[in-house]
CSV table of C-alpha atoms in Angstrom, one decimal:
chain,number,residue,atom,x,y,z
A,1,MET,CA,15.8,-8.9,5.3
A,2,LEU,CA,15.3,-7.3,1.9
A,3,GLN,CA,16.8,-9.2,-0.9
A,4,SER,CA,18.0,-6.8,-3.5
A,5,ALA,CA,17.8,-7.6,-7.2
A,6,SER,CA,19.7,-6.1,-10.1
A,7,PRO,CA,17.7,-3.6,-12.2
A,8,SER,CA,16.1,-5.1,-15.3
A,9,ALA,CA,16.9,-3.7,-18.7
A,10,GLY,CA,13.3,-3.1,-19.5
A,11,PRO,CA,9.8,-3.5,-18.1
A,12,ASP,CA,8.9,-6.9,-16.6
A,13,ARG,CA,6.1,-8.2,-18.8
A,14,THR,CA,5.1,-11.0,-16.4
A,15,ALA,CA,3.5,-8.5,-14.0
A,16,THR,CA,1.4,-6.7,-16.6
A,17,SER,CA,-1.5,-9.0,-17.0
A,18,ARG,CA,-3.2,-8.0,-13.7
A,19,ALA,CA,-3.3,-4.9,-11.5
A,20,ILE,CA,-0.6,-4.8,-8.9
A,21,VAL,CA,-2.0,-3.6,-5.6
A,22,LEU,CA,0.4,-2.4,-2.8
A,23,VAL,CA,-0.8,-2.9,0.7
A,24,GLY,CA,0.7,-2.2,4.1
A,25,LEU,CA,0.7,0.3,7.0
A,26,MET,CA,0.8,4.0,6.5
A,27,GLY,CA,4.3,5.4,5.8
A,28,VAL,CA,5.7,2.2,4.3
A,29,GLY,CA,6.1,3.9,0.9
A,30,LYS,CA,3.2,2.5,-1.1
A,31,SER,CA,2.7,5.7,-3.1
A,32,THR,CA,6.3,6.5,-3.7
A,33,VAL,CA,7.4,2.9,-4.5
A,34,GLY,CA,4.2,2.5,-6.5
A,35,ARG,CA,5.0,5.4,-8.8
A,36,ARG,CA,8.5,4.1,-9.4
A,37,LEU,CA,7.3,0.5,-9.9
A,38,ALA,CA,4.7,1.7,-12.4
A,39,ALA,CA,7.3,3.7,-14.3
A,40,ARG,CA,9.6,0.7,-14.5
A,41,LEU,CA,6.7,-1.5,-15.8
A,42,ARG,CA,5.4,1.2,-18.0
A,43,LEU,CA,2.0,1.0,-16.4
A,44,PRO,CA,-0.4,3.7,-15.1
A,45,PHE,CA,-0.2,4.4,-11.4
A,46,VAL,CA,-3.2,5.2,-9.2
A,47,ASP,CA,-3.2,6.3,-5.6
A,48,ALA,CA,-6.5,4.9,-4.2
A,49,ASP,CA,-6.7,7.7,-1.5
A,50,HIS,CA,-6.4,10.4,-4.2
A,51,ALA,CA,-9.1,8.6,-6.3
A,52,ILE,CA,-11.3,8.5,-3.1
A,53,GLU,CA,-10.7,12.3,-2.6
A,54,GLU,CA,-11.6,13.0,-6.2
A,55,ALA,CA,-14.8,10.9,-6.0
A,56,ALA,CA,-15.9,12.5,-2.6
A,57,GLY,CA,-14.8,16.0,-3.4
A,58,MET,CA,-13.0,16.2,0.0
A,59,THR,CA,-9.8,15.0,1.6
A,60,VAL,CA,-9.5,11.7,3.5
A,61,ALA,CA,-9.1,13.6,6.7
A,62,GLU,CA,-12.3,15.5,6.0
A,63,ILE,CA,-14.2,12.3,5.2
A,64,PHE,CA,-13.0,10.7,8.5
A,65,GLU,CA,-14.0,13.9,10.5
A,66,ARG,CA,-17.4,14.4,8.9
A,67,PHE,CA,-18.6,10.9,8.3
A,68,GLY,CA,-16.3,8.5,10.3
A,69,GLU,CA,-14.2,5.6,9.4
A,70,PRO,CA,-16.9,3.1,8.5
A,71,TYR,CA,-18.3,5.5,5.9
A,72,PHE,CA,-14.8,6.0,4.5
A,73,ARG,CA,-14.0,2.3,4.3
A,74,ASP,CA,-17.2,1.7,2.4
A,75,GLY,CA,-16.3,4.4,-0.2
A,76,GLU,CA,-12.8,3.1,-0.3
A,77,ARG,CA,-14.0,-0.4,-1.1
A,78,ARG,CA,-16.2,0.9,-4.0
A,79,VAL,CA,-13.3,3.0,-5.4
A,80,ILE,CA,-10.8,0.1,-5.3
A,81,ALA,CA,-13.4,-2.2,-7.0
A,82,ARG,CA,-13.6,0.4,-9.8
A,83,LEU,CA,-9.8,0.6,-10.0
A,84,ILE,CA,-9.3,-3.1,-10.3
A,85,ASP,CA,-11.1,-3.3,-13.6
A,86,GLY,CA,-9.0,-5.8,-15.4
A,87,THR,CA,-6.7,-3.1,-16.8
A,88,PRO,CA,-3.1,-3.6,-15.8
A,89,LYS,CA,-1.9,-0.8,-13.5
A,90,VAL,CA,-0.1,-0.2,-10.1
A,91,ILE,CA,-2.4,0.8,-7.3
A,92,ALA,CA,-1.3,2.1,-3.9
A,93,THR,CA,-4.0,1.6,-1.2
A,94,GLY,CA,-4.5,3.3,2.1
A,95,GLY,CA,-3.2,1.4,5.2
A,96,GLY,CA,-6.7,0.1,6.2
A,97,ALA,CA,-8.0,-0.9,2.8
A,98,PHE,CA,-6.8,-4.5,2.9
A,99,ILE,CA,-8.2,-5.0,6.4
A,100,ASN,CA,-11.8,-4.8,5.1
A,101,ALA,CA,-12.7,-8.4,4.2
A,102,ASP,CA,-14.6,-7.5,1.1
A,103,THR,CA,-11.9,-5.3,-0.2
A,104,ARG,CA,-9.2,-7.9,0.6
A,105,ALA,CA,-11.1,-10.6,-1.2
A,106,LEU,CA,-11.4,-8.4,-4.3
A,107,ILE,CA,-7.7,-7.5,-4.2
A,108,LEU,CA,-6.6,-11.1,-3.7
A,109,GLY,CA,-8.9,-12.5,-6.3
A,110,GLN,CA,-8.4,-10.0,-9.1
A,111,SER,CA,-4.9,-8.6,-8.7
A,112,THR,CA,-1.4,-9.3,-7.5
A,113,ALA,CA,-1.3,-8.1,-3.9
A,114,ILE,CA,2.1,-7.0,-2.6
A,115,TRP,CA,2.6,-6.3,1.1
A,116,LEU,CA,5.2,-3.7,1.9
A,117,HIS,CA,6.4,-4.1,5.4
A,118,ALA,CA,8.6,-2.0,7.7
A,119,HIS,CA,9.3,-1.9,11.4
A,120,PRO,CA,7.1,0.6,13.4
A,121,ASP,CA,10.2,2.7,14.2
A,122,VAL,CA,10.9,3.2,10.5
A,123,LEU,CA,7.3,4.0,9.9
A,124,ALA,CA,7.0,6.5,12.8
A,125,GLU,CA,10.1,8.3,11.5
A,126,ARG,CA,8.5,8.6,8.0
A,127,VAL,CA,5.0,9.6,9.1
A,128,GLY,CA,6.2,12.0,11.8
A,129,ARG,CA,7.2,14.5,9.1
A,130,ARG,CA,3.6,15.5,8.5
A,131,ASP,CA,0.4,15.6,10.5
A,132,THR,CA,-2.0,14.6,7.8
A,133,ARG,CA,-2.9,11.1,9.0
A,134,PRO,CA,-6.3,10.9,10.7
A,135,LEU,CA,-5.4,7.8,12.8
A,136,LEU,CA,-2.3,9.5,14.2
A,137,ARG,CA,-3.7,13.0,15.1
A,138,GLY,CA,-2.7,13.9,18.6
A,139,LYS,CA,-1.2,10.5,19.3
A,140,ASN,CA,2.2,8.9,19.6
A,141,PRO,CA,2.9,7.7,16.1
A,142,ARG,CA,5.3,4.9,17.2
A,143,GLN,CA,2.8,3.5,19.7
A,144,VAL,CA,-0.2,3.7,17.2
A,145,LEU,CA,1.8,2.1,14.4
A,146,ALA,CA,3.1,-0.7,16.7
A,147,GLU,CA,-0.5,-1.4,17.8
A,148,LEU,CA,-1.8,-1.3,14.2
A,149,ALA,CA,1.1,-3.6,13.1
A,150,ALA,CA,0.1,-6.2,15.8
A,151,ILE,CA,-3.4,-6.3,14.5
A,152,ARG,CA,-3.0,-5.8,10.8
A,153,ASN,CA,0.3,-7.7,9.9
A,154,PRO,CA,-1.4,-11.1,10.1
A,155,ILE,CA,-4.0,-9.8,7.6
A,156,TYR,CA,-1.4,-8.2,5.3
A,157,ALA,CA,0.4,-11.5,5.4
A,158,GLU,CA,-2.4,-12.9,3.1
A,159,ALA,CA,-0.9,-10.8,0.3
A,160,HIS,CA,0.7,-12.8,-2.6
A,161,ILE,CA,4.1,-11.2,-2.2
A,162,HIS,CA,5.8,-9.8,0.9
A,163,ILE,CA,8.6,-7.2,0.6
A,164,THR,CA,10.4,-5.6,3.5
A,165,SER,CA,11.0,-1.9,3.1
A,166,ASN,CA,14.0,-0.7,5.2
A,167,LYS,CA,16.0,2.5,5.3
A,168,THR,CA,17.2,1.9,1.8
A,169,PRO,CA,16.6,3.8,-1.4
A,170,HIS,CA,13.1,3.3,-2.9
A,171,GLU,CA,14.8,1.7,-6.0
A,172,THR,CA,16.0,-1.1,-3.8
A,173,THR,CA,12.4,-1.9,-2.9
A,174,VAL,CA,11.2,-1.6,-6.5
A,175,ASN,CA,14.0,-4.0,-7.6
A,176,ALA,CA,12.9,-6.5,-4.9
A,177,ILE,CA,9.3,-6.3,-6.1
A,178,LEU,CA,10.3,-6.9,-9.7
A,179,LYS,CA,12.5,-9.9,-8.7
A,180,ALA,CA,9.7,-11.4,-6.6
A,181,ILE,CA,7.2,-10.9,-9.5
A,182,ARG,CA,9.6,-12.6,-11.9
A,183,ASP,CA,10.4,-15.4,-9.5
A,184,GLY,CA,6.8,-15.8,-8.5
A,185,SER,CA,7.8,-15.7,-4.8
A,186,SER,CA,8.1,-13.4,-1.8
A,187,ALA,CA,11.4,-11.5,-1.5
A,188,GLY,CA,12.5,-10.4,1.9
A,189,ALA,CA,9.5,-12.2,3.5
A,190,ALA,CA,8.0,-10.0,6.2
A,191,PRO,CA,7.3,-11.3,9.7
A,192,ALA,CA,3.7,-11.9,10.6
């Protein structure tokens, strides 16, 4: 269960010495929460998928369609390595980024990794609003997300901090992240 924390008066300086990288399944809120977290910490925010699209000159869906997932994952790894450059910032990653062993080692070694976790039903409701996710096209989102969670959650669990994202305002999740960073522990530990 998510442990809420009271909002801090100002930015939390303990988190600003390294990049903060948000990992987790699609639809968990990495980009939305990441933007708000960055604003609270007064740090830049970068969406890794947008950075990949800029570098490639095409959308993630187009990269998947034209070149396949292995090609995309290789480019994703290179972009994330460039983003984790020692400059403090908040980075939202795509759902599969942390699954790549090289990308995961980079994130774990050079940043603070935060796993945002939500139940597949919550995720399916969130991602069902748009048909822009290559791994979900023409499939049952709830089923795909449950299968991905079964495979990926044990890997996401390697992240330094675990935060459960329920059907609550995004600020609640941001507050839980700030509290976990301050306390140096997981808040609302997510199940493996």
